[in-house]
XYZ file of C-alpha atoms in Angstrom:
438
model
C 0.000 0.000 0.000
C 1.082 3.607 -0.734
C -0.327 6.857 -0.365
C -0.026 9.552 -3.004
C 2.185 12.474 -1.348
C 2.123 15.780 -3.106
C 5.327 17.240 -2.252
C 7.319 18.452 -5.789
C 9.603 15.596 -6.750
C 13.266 16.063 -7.255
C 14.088 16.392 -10.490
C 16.256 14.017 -12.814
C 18.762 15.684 -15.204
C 18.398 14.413 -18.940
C 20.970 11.463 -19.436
C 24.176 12.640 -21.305
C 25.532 9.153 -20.636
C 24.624 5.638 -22.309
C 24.881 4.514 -18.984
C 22.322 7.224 -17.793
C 20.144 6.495 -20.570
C 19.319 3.180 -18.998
C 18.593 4.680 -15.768
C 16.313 6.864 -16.651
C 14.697 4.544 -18.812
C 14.019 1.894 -17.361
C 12.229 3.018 -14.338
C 8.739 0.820 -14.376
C 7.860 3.384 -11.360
C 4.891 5.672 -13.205
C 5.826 9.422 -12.356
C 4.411 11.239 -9.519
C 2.215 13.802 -9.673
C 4.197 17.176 -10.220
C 7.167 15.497 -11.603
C 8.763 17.400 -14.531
C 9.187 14.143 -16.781
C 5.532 14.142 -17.500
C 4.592 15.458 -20.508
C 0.604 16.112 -21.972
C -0.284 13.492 -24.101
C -3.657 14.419 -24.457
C -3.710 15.862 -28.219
C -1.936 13.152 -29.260
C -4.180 10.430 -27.673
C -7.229 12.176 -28.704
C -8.716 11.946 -25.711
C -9.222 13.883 -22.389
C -10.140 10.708 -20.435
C -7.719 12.036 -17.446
C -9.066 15.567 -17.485
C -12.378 14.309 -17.831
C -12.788 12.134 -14.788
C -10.584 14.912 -12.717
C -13.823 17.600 -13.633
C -15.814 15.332 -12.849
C -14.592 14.702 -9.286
C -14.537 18.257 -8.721
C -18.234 18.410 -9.583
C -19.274 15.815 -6.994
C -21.944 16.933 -4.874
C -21.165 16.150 -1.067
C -23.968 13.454 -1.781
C -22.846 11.602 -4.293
C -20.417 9.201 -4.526
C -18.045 8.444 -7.846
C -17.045 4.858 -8.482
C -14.760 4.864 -11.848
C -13.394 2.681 -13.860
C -9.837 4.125 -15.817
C -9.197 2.083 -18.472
C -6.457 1.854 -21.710
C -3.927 -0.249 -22.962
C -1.443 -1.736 -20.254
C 2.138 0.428 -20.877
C -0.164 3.468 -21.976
C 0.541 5.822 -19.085
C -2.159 4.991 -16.518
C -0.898 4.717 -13.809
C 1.177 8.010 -14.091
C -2.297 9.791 -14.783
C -3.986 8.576 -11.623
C -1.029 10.050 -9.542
C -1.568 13.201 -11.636
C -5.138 12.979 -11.149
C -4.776 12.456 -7.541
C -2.677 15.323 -6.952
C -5.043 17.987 -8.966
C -7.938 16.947 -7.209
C -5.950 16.727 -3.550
C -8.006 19.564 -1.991
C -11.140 18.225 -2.223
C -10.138 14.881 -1.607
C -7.701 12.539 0.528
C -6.289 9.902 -2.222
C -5.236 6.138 -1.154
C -3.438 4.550 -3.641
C -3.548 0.738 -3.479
C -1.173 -1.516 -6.231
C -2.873 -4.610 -6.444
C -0.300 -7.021 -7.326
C 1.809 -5.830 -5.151
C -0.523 -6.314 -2.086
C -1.979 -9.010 -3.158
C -1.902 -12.294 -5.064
C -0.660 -10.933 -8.750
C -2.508 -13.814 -10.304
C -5.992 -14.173 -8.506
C -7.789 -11.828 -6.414
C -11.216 -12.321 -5.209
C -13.436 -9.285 -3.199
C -12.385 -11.042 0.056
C -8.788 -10.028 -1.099
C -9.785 -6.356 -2.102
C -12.185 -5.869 1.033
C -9.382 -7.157 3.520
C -6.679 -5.100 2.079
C -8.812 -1.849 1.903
C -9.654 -2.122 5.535
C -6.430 -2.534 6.371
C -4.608 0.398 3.793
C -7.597 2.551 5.527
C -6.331 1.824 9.170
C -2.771 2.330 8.209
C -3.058 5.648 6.072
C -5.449 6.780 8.990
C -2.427 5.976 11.432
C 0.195 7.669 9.244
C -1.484 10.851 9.306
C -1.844 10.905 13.255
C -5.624 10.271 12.751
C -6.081 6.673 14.188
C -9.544 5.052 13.773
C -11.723 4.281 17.264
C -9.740 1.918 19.295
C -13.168 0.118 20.160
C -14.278 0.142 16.193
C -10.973 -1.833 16.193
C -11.405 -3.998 18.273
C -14.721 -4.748 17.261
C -13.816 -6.362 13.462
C -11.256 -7.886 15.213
C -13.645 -9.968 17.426
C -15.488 -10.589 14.695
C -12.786 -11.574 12.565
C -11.658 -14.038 15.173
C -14.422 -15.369 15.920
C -15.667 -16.236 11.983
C -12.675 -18.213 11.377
C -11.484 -19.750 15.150
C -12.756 -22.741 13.489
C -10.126 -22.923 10.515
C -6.337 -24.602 10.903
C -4.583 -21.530 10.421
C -6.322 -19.670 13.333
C -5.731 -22.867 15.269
C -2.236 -22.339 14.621
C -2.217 -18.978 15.187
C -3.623 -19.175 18.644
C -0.678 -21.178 19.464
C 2.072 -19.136 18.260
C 0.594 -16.509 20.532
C 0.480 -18.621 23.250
C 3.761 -19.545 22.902
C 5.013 -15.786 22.609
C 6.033 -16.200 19.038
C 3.890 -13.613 17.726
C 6.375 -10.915 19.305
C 5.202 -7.531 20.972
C 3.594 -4.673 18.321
C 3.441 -0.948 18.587
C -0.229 -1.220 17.635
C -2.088 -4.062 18.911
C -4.213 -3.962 15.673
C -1.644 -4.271 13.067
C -0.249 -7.618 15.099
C -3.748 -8.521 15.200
C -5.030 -12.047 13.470
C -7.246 -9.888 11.335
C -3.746 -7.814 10.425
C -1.856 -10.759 9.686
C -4.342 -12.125 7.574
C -3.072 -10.329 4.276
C 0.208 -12.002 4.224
C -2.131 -15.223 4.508
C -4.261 -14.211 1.411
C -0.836 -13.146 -0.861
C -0.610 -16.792 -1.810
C -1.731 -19.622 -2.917
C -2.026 -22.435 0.652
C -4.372 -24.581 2.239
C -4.889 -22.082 4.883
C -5.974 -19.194 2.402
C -8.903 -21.539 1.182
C -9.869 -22.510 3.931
C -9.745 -19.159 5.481
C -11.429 -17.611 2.578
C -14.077 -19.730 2.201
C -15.328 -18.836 5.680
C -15.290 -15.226 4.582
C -17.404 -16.082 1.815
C -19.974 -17.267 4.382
C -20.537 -13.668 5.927
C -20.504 -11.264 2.782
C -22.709 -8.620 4.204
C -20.520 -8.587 7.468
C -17.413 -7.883 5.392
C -18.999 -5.068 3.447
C -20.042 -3.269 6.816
C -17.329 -3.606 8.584
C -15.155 -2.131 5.410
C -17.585 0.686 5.270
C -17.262 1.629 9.065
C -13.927 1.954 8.405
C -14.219 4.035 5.812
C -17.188 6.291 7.316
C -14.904 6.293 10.630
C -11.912 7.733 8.343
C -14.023 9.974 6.274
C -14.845 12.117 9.490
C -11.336 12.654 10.078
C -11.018 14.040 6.975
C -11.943 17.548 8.159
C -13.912 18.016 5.190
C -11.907 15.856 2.721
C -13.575 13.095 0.683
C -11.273 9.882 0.500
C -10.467 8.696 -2.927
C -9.175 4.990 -3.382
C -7.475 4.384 -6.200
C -6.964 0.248 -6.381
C -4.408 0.301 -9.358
C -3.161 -2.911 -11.673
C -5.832 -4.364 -11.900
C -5.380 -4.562 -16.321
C -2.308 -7.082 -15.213
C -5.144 -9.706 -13.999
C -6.567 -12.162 -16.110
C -9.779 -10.895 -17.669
C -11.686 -13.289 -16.151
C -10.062 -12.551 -12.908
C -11.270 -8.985 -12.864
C -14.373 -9.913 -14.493
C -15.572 -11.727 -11.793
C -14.566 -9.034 -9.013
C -15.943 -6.164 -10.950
C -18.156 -7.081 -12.395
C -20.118 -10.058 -11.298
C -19.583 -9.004 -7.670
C -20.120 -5.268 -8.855
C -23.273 -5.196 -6.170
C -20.565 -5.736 -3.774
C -18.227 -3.591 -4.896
C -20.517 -0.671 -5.827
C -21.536 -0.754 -2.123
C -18.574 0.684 -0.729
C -19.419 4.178 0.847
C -16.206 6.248 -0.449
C -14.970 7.215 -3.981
C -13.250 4.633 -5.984
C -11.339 4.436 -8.903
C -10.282 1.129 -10.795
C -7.906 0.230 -13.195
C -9.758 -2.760 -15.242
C -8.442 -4.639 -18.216
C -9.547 -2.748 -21.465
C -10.772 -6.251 -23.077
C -13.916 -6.191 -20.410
C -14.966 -2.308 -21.523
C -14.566 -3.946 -25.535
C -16.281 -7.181 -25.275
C -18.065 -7.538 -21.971
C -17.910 -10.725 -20.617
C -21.157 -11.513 -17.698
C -22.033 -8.097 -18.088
C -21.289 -4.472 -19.322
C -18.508 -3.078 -17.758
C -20.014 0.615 -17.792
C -23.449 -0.548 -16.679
C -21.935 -0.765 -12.745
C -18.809 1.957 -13.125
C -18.402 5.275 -14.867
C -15.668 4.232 -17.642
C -13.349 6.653 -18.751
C -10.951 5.230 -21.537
C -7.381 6.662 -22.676
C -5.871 5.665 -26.200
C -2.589 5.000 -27.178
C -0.686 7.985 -28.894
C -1.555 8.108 -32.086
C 1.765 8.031 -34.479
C -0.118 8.202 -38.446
C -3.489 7.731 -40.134
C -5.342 4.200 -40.636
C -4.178 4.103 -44.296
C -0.393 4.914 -43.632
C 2.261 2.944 -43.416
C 3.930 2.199 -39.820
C 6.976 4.198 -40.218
C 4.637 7.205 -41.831
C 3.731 10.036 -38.937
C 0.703 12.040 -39.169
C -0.518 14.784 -36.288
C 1.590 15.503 -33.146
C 1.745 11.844 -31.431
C 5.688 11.582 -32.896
C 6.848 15.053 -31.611
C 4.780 14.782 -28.438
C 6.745 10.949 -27.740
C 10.366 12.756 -28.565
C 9.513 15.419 -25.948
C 8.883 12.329 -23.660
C 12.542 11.520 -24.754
C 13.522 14.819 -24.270
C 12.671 15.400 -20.514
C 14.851 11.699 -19.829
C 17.546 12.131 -22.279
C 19.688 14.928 -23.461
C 19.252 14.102 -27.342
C 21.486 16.306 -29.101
C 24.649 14.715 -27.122
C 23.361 10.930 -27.345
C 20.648 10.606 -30.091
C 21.707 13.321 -32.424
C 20.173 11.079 -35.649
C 16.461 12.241 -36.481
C 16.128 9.190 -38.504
C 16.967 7.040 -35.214
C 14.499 8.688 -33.038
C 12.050 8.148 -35.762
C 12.700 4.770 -35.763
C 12.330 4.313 -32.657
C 8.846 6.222 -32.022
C 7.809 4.503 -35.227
C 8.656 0.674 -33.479
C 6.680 2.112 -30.114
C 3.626 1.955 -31.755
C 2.745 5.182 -29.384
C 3.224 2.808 -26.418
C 5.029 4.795 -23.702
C 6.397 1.583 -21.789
C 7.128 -0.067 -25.580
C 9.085 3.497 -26.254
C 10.962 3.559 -22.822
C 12.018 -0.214 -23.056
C 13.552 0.179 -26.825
C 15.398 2.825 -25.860
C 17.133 1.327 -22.545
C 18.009 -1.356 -24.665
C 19.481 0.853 -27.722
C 21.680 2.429 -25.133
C 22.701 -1.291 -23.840
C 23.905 -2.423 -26.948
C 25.214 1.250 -27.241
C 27.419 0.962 -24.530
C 29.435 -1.811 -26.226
C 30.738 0.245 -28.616
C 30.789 3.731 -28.391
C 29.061 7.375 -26.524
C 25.756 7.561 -28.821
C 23.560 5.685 -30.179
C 23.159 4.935 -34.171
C 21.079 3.286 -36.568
C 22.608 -0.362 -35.398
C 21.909 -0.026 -31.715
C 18.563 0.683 -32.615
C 18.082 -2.372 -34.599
C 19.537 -4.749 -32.354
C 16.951 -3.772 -29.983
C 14.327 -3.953 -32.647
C 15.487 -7.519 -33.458
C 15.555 -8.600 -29.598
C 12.123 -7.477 -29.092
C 10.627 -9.082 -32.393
C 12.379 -12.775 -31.274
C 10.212 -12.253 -28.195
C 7.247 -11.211 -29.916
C 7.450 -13.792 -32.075
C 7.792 -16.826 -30.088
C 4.810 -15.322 -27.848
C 2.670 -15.297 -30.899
C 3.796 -18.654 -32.351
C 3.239 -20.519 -28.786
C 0.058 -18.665 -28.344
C -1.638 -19.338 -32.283
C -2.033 -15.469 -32.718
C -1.256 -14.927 -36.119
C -4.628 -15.052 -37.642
C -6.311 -12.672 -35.113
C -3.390 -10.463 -35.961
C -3.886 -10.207 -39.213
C -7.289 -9.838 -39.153
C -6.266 -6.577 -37.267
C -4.044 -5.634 -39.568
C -6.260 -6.083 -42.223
C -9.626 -4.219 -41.119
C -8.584 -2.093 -38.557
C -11.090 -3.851 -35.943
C -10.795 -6.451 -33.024
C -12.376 -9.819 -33.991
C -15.367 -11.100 -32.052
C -12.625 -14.352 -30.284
C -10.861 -14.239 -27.032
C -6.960 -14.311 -29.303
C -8.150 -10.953 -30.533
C -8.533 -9.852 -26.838
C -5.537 -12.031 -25.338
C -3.435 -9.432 -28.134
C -4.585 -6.180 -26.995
C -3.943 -7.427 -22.982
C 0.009 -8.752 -23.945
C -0.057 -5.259 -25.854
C 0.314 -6.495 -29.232
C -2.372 -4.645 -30.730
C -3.452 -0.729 -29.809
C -6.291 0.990 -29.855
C -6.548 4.549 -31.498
C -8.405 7.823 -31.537
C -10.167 9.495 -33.861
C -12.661 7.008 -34.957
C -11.460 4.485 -32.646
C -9.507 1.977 -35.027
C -7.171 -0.367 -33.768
C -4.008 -2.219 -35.375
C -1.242 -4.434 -34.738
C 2.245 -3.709 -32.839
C 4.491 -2.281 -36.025
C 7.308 -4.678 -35.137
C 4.369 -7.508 -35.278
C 3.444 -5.652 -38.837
C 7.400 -6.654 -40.113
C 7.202 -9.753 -38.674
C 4.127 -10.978 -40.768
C 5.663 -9.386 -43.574
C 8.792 -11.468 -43.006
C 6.772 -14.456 -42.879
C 5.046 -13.318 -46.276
C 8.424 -13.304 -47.633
């Protein structure tokens, strides 16, 4: 769990070394808000999805309460927005920012996961800012907790560590609580977590309040404040994953009394699975940077995406000293397919192969790093039996109506534009087919 702090980040000098090229990078951190690496992407999305939803939080009446669902591409930039969004809204609201793979199981996650980890990134953030929730509140859920599972081997087990004194002393009795420890529990996969879990799926409704009294006990310390979670990687889940916690269990979701913002997989906003995606949340979807027109060829540019994506480049890397070659940045936007993570990655690894043989990078740095990504692109669609969904993107500009079309816009092989809202493949998958035509 981490909170979103709004103090003005230090700023990193452009690289004027190979070496510092790959630094800056190759930082999968997204930016915080304020820092002077981000750059406005908006025009050449074609969207205002970010400034959008930011409005729209400003507009809430004190009534009302704003459950969101911030969707694009994985690699697009999202998570960088919300931390921008988070700190332009941070008067009228307190954000909590919550990675979900990182607090939880990266692979399955169920609303006993989410609920448990909210309560707990709640209690802690309220703790942090010297604003602890009642002490009998507290202890309450912890009864409870107790008491719903005393029946399972892992509280069993539990119990006995305490008694023993292994459990140790705490500086809060609630984070060394049972309830507390929990979360490490429900991280992975054990006998223990099922069994524990499928007690919790016998009280639903007791979950839900106790969640929400925690989060009506925080919002009063607020001083006026709204609290704004922001649960964040949730598009590296499985669709079906997330399908079933959003969207199946939206009833249970949807009743959580504070504002919410979620990061689904785009697939579930394109081809609904149980149920439409913005029928439960208000979806607000970002595009990929759009490099040329529909009818262009991949290493054509058309509109402001390419200049927008050097000035990306620009705030990392000092250009003129070690990427003095227009026809090498070109190449590389062109490769990135307006993917910002795509973009970053190419370039750490131009500046790798750099490295082994001189201060800036040319034309065959670039293309070693071209050719390493393609081998992995290629095996990924060979193992996976994508190349006719692929092509069919290629061809009409459209997502089939099959899960490989979907599978190839989650693993980021396919992008979604603006404008008319077109789609088409990865341009290094475009040379690969080609190669295969050949």
């Amino acid at each position: 769990m981490s909170t979103l702090v709004s103090a003005t980040p230090r700023a990193l000098a452009p690289a004027r070394t190979l070496s510092d090229v790959v630094h800056n990078c190759d930082q999968d951190d997204p930016l915080p808000s304020g820092d002077p690496r981000w750059q406005d992407l908006s025009e050449g999305r074609g969207d205002a999805a970010a400034e959008t939803l930011v409005q729209d939080l400003q507009a809430r009446q004190s009534e009302q309460i704003i459950h969101a669902a911030f969707v694009s591409h994985r690699g697009a930039g999202k998570s960088t927005e919300l931390r921008r969004i988070a700190g332009l809204v941070g008067e009228a609201y307190h954000p909590l920012y919550i990675e979900a793979t990182v607090e939880m199981d990266p692979i399955r996650i169920e609303s006993e996961d989410l609920l448990l980890n909210i309560a707990l990134a709640v209690e802690k953030e309220m703790r942090r800012i010297g604003k602890s929730l009642p002490a009998e509140l507290l202890r309450r859920v912890e009864q409870w907790f107790a008491d719903a599972i005393r029946s399972t081997k892992w509280a069993q087990g539990y119990d006995a560590n305490v008694a023993a004194g292994i459990e140790g002393k705490f500086e809060i009795p609630f984070l060394g609580s049972m309830f507390a420890q929990a979360k490490a529990l429900m991280r992975y996969e054990s006998e223990y977590r099922t069994e524990v879990k499928q007690v919790l799926k016998k009280f639903p409704g007791t979950l839900i309040q106790n969640v929400n009294d925690f989060l009506e006990a925080a919002q009063q310390e607020l001083g006026g404040r709204a609290l704004l979670l922001m649960i964040d990687n949730l598009d590296r889940y499985e669709p079906s994953v997330i399908d079933e916690l959003l969207v199946v269990g939206a009833d249970r979701i949807r009743s959580l009394r504070c504002n919410l913002i979620l990061t689904p997989p785009i697939s579930l906003l394109l081809q609904p699975r149980s149920a439409q995606l913005d029928a439960s949340y208000a979806c607000y979807d970002m595009f990929t940077v759009r490099l040329r027109r529909r009818d262009q060829r991949y290493d054509e540019f058309d509109g402001k995406g390419r200049d927008l994506l050097e000035q990306v480049l620009a705030k990392r890397i000092d250009l003129d000293v070690v990427m003095p070659d227009k026809e090498v940045r070109d190449r590389l936007i062109a490769a990135s397919g307006g993917g910002i993570r795509e973009l970053l990655d190419l370039v750490s690894w131009t500046a790798r192969f750099a490295r082994l043989g001189g201060e800036k990078i040319a034309e065959r740095d670039v293309e070693k790093a071209i050719a390493r990504r393609k081998q992995r692109l290629r095996d990924q669609i060979n193992v996976n039996g994508w190349w006719e969904a692929l092509g069919h993107i290629a061809e009409t500009k459209e997502v089939g109506d099959d899960d490989k079309s979907l599978a190839v816009l989650f693993h980021r092989l396919a992008f979604k534009y603006n404008g008319e809202g077109w789609y088409d493949v990865h341009p290094l998958v475009d040379e690969l087919m080609r190669e295969r035509r050949r």
